[in-house]
Coordinates of C-alpha atoms in Angstrom, one line a residue:
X30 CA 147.3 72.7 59.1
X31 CA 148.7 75.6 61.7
X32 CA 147.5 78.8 62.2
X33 CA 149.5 81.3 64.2
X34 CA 147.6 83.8 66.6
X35 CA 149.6 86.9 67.6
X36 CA 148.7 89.4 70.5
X37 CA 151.0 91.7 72.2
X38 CA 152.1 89.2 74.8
X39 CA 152.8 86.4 73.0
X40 CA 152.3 84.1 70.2
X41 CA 150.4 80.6 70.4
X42 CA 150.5 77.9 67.9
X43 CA 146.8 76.5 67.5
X44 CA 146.6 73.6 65.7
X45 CA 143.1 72.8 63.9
X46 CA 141.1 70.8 61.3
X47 CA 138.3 72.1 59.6
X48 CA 137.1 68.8 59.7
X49 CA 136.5 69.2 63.2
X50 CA 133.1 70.9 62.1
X51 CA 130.1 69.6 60.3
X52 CA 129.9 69.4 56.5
X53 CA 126.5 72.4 56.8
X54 CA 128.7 74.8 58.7
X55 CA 131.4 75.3 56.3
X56 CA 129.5 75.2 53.4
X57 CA 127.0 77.5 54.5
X58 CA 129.7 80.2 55.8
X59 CA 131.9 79.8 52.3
X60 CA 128.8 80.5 50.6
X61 CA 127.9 83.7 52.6
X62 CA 131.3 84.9 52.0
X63 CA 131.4 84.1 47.9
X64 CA 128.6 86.3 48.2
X65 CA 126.0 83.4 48.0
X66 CA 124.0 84.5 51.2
X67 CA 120.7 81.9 50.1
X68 CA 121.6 78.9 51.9
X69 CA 122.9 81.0 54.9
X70 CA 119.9 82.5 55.3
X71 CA 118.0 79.2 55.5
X72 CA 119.5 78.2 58.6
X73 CA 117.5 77.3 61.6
X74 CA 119.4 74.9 63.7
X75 CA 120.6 76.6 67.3
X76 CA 124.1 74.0 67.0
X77 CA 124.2 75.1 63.1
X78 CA 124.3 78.8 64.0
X79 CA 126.9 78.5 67.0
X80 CA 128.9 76.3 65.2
X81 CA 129.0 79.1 62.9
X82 CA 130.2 81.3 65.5
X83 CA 132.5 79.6 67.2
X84 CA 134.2 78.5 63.3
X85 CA 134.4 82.0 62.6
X86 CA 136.0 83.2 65.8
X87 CA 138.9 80.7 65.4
X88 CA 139.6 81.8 61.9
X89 CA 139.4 85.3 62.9
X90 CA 135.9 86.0 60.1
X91 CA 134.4 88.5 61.3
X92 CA 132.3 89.3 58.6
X93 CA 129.6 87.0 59.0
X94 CA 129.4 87.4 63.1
X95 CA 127.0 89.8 63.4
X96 CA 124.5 88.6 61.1
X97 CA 124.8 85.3 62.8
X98 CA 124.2 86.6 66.0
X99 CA 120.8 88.4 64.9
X100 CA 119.3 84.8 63.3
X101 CA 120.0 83.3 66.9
X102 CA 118.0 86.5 68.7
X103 CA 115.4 86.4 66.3
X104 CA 115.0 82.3 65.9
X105 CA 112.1 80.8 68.4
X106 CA 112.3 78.8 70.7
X107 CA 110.5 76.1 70.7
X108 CA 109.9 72.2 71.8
X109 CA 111.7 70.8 68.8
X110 CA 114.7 73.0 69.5
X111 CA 114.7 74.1 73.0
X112 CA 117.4 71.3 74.0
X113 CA 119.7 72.3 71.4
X114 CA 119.2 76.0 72.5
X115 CA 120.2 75.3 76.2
X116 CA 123.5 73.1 74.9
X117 CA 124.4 76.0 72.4
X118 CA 124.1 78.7 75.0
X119 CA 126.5 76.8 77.2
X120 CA 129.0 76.5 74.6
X121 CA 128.7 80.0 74.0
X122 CA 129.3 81.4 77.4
X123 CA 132.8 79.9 77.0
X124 CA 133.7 83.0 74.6
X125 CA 133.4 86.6 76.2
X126 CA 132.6 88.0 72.6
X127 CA 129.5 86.0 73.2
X128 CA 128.7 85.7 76.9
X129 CA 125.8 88.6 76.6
X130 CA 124.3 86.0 73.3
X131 CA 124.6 83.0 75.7
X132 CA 122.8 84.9 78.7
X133 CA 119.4 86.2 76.2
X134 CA 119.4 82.7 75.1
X135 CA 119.5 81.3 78.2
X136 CA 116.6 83.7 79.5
X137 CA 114.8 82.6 76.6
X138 CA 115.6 78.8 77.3
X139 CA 114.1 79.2 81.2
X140 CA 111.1 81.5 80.3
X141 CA 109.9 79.2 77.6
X142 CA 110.3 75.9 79.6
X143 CA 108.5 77.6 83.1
X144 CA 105.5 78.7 81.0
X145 CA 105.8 75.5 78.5
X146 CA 107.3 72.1 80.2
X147 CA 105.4 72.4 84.1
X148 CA 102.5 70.3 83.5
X149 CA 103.4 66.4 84.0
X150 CA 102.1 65.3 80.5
X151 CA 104.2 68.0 78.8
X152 CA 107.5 67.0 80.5
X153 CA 106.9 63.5 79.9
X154 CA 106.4 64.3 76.1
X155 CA 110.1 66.5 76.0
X156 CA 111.6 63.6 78.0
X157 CA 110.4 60.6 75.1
X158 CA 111.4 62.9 72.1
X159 CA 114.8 63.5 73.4
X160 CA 115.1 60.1 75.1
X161 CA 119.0 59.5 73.0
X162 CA 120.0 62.6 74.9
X163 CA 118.6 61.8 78.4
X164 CA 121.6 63.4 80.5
X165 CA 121.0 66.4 78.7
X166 CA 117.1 66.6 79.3
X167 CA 117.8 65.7 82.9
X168 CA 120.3 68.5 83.6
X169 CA 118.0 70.8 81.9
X170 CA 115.3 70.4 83.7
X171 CA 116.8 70.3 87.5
X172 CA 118.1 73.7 85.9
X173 CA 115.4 75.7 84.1
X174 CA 112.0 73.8 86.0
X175 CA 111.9 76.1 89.4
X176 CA 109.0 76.8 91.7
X177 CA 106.3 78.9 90.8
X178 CA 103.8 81.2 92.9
X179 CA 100.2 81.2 91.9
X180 CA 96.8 82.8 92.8
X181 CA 93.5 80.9 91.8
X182 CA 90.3 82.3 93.0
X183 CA 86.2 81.8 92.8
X184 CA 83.3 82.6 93.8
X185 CA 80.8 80.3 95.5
X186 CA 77.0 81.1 94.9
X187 CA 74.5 79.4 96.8
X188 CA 76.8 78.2 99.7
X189 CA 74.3 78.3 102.7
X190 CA 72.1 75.8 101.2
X191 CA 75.1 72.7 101.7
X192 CA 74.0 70.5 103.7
X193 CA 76.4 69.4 107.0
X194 CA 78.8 66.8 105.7
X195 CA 77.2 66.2 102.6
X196 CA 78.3 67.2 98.6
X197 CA 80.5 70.0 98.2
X198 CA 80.8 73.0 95.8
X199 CA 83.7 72.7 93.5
X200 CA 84.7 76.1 91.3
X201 CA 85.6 75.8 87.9
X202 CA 88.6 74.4 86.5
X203 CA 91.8 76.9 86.8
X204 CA 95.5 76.7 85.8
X205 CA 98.3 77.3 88.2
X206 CA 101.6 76.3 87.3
X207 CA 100.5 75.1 83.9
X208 CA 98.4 72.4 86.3
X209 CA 94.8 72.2 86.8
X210 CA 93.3 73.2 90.1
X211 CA 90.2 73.6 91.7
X212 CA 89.1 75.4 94.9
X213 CA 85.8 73.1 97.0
X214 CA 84.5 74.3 99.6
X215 CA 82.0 72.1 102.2
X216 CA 79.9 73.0 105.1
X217 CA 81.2 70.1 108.1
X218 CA 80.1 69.8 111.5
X219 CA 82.2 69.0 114.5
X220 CA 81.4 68.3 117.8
X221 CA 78.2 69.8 117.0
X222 CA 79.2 73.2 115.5
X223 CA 79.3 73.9 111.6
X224 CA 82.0 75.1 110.1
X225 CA 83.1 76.3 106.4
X226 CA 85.5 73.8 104.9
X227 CA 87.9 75.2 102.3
X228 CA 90.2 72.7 100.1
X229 CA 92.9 73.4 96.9
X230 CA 92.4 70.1 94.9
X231 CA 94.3 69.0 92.0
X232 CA 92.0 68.7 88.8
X233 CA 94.2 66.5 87.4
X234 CA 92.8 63.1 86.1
X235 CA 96.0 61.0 84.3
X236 CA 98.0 62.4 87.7
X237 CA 100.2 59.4 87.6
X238 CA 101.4 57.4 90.3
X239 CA 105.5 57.7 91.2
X240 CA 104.7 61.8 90.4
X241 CA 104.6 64.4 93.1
X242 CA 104.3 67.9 93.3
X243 CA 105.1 69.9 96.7
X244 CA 102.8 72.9 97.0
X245 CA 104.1 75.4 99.8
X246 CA 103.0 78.4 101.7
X247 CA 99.2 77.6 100.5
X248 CA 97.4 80.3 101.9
X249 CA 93.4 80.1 101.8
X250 CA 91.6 83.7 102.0
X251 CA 88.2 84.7 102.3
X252 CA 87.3 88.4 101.3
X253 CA 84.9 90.4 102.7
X254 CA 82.9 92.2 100.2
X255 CA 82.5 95.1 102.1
X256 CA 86.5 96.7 102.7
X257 CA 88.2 94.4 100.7
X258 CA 89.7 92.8 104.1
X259 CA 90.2 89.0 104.3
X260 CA 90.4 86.0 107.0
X261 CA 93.3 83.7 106.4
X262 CA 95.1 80.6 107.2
X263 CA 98.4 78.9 106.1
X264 CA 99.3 75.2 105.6
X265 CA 103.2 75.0 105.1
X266 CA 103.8 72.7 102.7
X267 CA 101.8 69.8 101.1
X268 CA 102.9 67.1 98.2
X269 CA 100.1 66.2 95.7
X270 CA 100.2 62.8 94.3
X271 CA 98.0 60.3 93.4
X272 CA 97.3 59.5 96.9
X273 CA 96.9 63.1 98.2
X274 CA 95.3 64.9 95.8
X275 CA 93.7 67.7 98.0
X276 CA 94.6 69.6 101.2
X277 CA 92.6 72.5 103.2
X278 CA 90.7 73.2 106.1
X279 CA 87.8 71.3 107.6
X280 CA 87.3 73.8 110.5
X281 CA 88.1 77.2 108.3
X282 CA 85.6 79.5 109.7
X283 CA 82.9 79.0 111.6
X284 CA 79.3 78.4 109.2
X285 CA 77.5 81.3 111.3
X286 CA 80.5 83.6 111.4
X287 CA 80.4 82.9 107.0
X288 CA 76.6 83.3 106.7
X289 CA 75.4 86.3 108.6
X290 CA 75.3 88.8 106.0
X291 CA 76.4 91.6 108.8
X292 CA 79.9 89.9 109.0
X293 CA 80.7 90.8 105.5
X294 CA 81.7 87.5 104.0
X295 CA 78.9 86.7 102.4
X296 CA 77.5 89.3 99.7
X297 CA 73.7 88.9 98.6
X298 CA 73.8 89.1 95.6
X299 CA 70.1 89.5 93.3
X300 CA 69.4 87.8 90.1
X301 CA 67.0 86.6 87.7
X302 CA 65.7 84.3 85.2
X303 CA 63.2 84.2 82.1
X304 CA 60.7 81.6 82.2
X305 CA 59.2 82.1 78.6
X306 CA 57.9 85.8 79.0
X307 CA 57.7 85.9 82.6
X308 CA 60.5 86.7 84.8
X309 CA 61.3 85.3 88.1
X310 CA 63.6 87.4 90.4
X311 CA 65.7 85.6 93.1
X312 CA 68.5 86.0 95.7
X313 CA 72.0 84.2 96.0
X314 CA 74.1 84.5 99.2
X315 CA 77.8 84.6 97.0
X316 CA 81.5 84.2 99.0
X317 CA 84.7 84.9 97.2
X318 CA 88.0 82.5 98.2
X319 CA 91.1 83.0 96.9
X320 CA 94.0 80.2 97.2
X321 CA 97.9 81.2 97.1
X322 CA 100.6 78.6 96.9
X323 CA 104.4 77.7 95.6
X324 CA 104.4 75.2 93.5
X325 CA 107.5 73.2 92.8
X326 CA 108.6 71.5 90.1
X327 CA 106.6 67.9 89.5
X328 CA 109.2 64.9 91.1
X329 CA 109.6 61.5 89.3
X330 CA 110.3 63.0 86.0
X331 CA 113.7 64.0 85.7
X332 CA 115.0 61.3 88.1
X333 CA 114.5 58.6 86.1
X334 CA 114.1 58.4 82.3
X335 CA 111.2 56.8 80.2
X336 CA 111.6 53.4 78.0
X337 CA 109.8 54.5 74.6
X338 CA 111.4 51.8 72.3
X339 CA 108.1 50.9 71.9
X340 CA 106.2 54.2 71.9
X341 CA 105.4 53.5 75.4
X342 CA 106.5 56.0 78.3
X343 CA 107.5 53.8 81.4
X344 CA 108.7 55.2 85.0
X345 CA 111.4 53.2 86.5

């Protein structure tokens, strides 16, 4: 069959068959307009919905449009459907009734995978699911995965009792980049003078071999307690791996400079503890070191896909 589209201009014969779409999208739309608005309504699918649109911009329906267009604001996105949502909003920037549908979605598409699909395991997981669309997973995430700045900080209680070279304090686990991190520090002697060592350390234990991570601008800071002012020092870039899991500064500050209460770094700080009904009153020296990085998006993933015929996830 022909239909004939008339502007001002000119006249175009289109040729079409509603074949072309799929068996849901047609029966759902005839339905909506025969008044039957049930099964329409049930519609969840991303590719159902803009197939939907783009049916009903060839045959000039405009009735539905703008009901269609709400379900696709209002649907989530999620794992399940987030591939499907990045491949509809690309279809849809092809039509200029729809380019400012496609750009929301899109938004939507990059803030749920930044805040969802940057840990290593989770990335892994999206790649197995949609492993019979692998071109498609691979483009999206070399498009939607970027670098990330974060800020972990802790506080260290008890520092000046480390002993030179020996065990150091680690802080408690924190996220950065949807990755686990943790701040050490370590009191280190060189050539006879102690210093305080500060190191950002990846708290990861399934980090994988073949995956990377490049952390840049890492910036180490140690407050004073007193103004608010901080010391500082930068490392440029570093990639984590399974090798290199760590990276920081043995020689940070100098152990003295750290410890003398006068200097400001180090706060003390008085506390207590019940023992039965008695109470025993002590003092903690207590230094706070904050760590601020780039993190980029995890290497090895997207580069090459996973073999999961047999449910097992295999780097090539």
């Amino acid at each position: 069959s022909h239909k004939l589209v008339e502007t001002s201009d000119y006249c175009i014969n289109r040729c079409f068959r509603i074949t072309d779409y799929s068996p849901t999208v047609v029966k759902h739309l005839l339905e909506f307009l025969k008044g039957n608005s049930k099964a329409f309504d049930s519609v969840r699918s991303f590719k159902v919905m803009k197939e939907m649109l783009e049916f009903c911009k060839f045959y000039a329906i405009p009735s539905p449009i703008e009901k269609i267009v709400q379900k696709i604001l209002e649907q989530q996105v999620q794992f399940h459907n987030l591939l499907e949502a990045f491949e509809s909003c690309l279809s849809l920037k092809q039509f200029e009734d729809f380019v400012t549908l496609a750009e929301s979605l899109h938004e939507r598409c990059k803030l749920f995978a930044n805040a969802n699909l940057t840990h290593w395991h989770s990335m892994l997981t999206f790649l197995a699911v949609n492993e019979a669309e692998k071109d498609g997973v691979i483009e999206f995430l070399e498009m939607f995965v970027e670098s990330e700045s974060c800020i972990i900080r802790s506080k260290f209680s008890s520092f000046q009792w480390l002993v030179a070279n020996g065990k150091r304090k680690v802080s408690t686990v924190m996220n950065g980049r949807n990755l686990p991190w943790t701040i050490e520090i370590q009191k280190v002697n060189q050539n006879d003078q102690d210093f305080l060592g500060v190191y950002l350390c990846s708290a990861d234990p399934n980090l994988s071999e073949g995956l990377t991570c490049l952390i840049e601008n890492i910036e180490f800071k140690l407050f004073k307690h007193t103004d608010g002012s901080y010391f500082s020092n930068t490392i440029g870039s570093h990639e984590f791996s399974v090798f290199q899991k760590e990276c920081g500064f043995a020689t940070f500050k100098p152990w003295k400079e750290v410890t003398e209460i006068e200097n400001g770094f180090s706060k003390r700080v008085e506390k207590y503890e019940w023992n039965y009904d008695e109470r025993y009153d002590y003092t903690e020296d207590e230094i706070l070191i904050e760590v601020r990085f780039k993190a980029g998006k995890p290497k090895g993933l997207v580069e090459r896909c996973a073999d999961v015929s047999e449910g097992i996830i295999r780097l090539i």
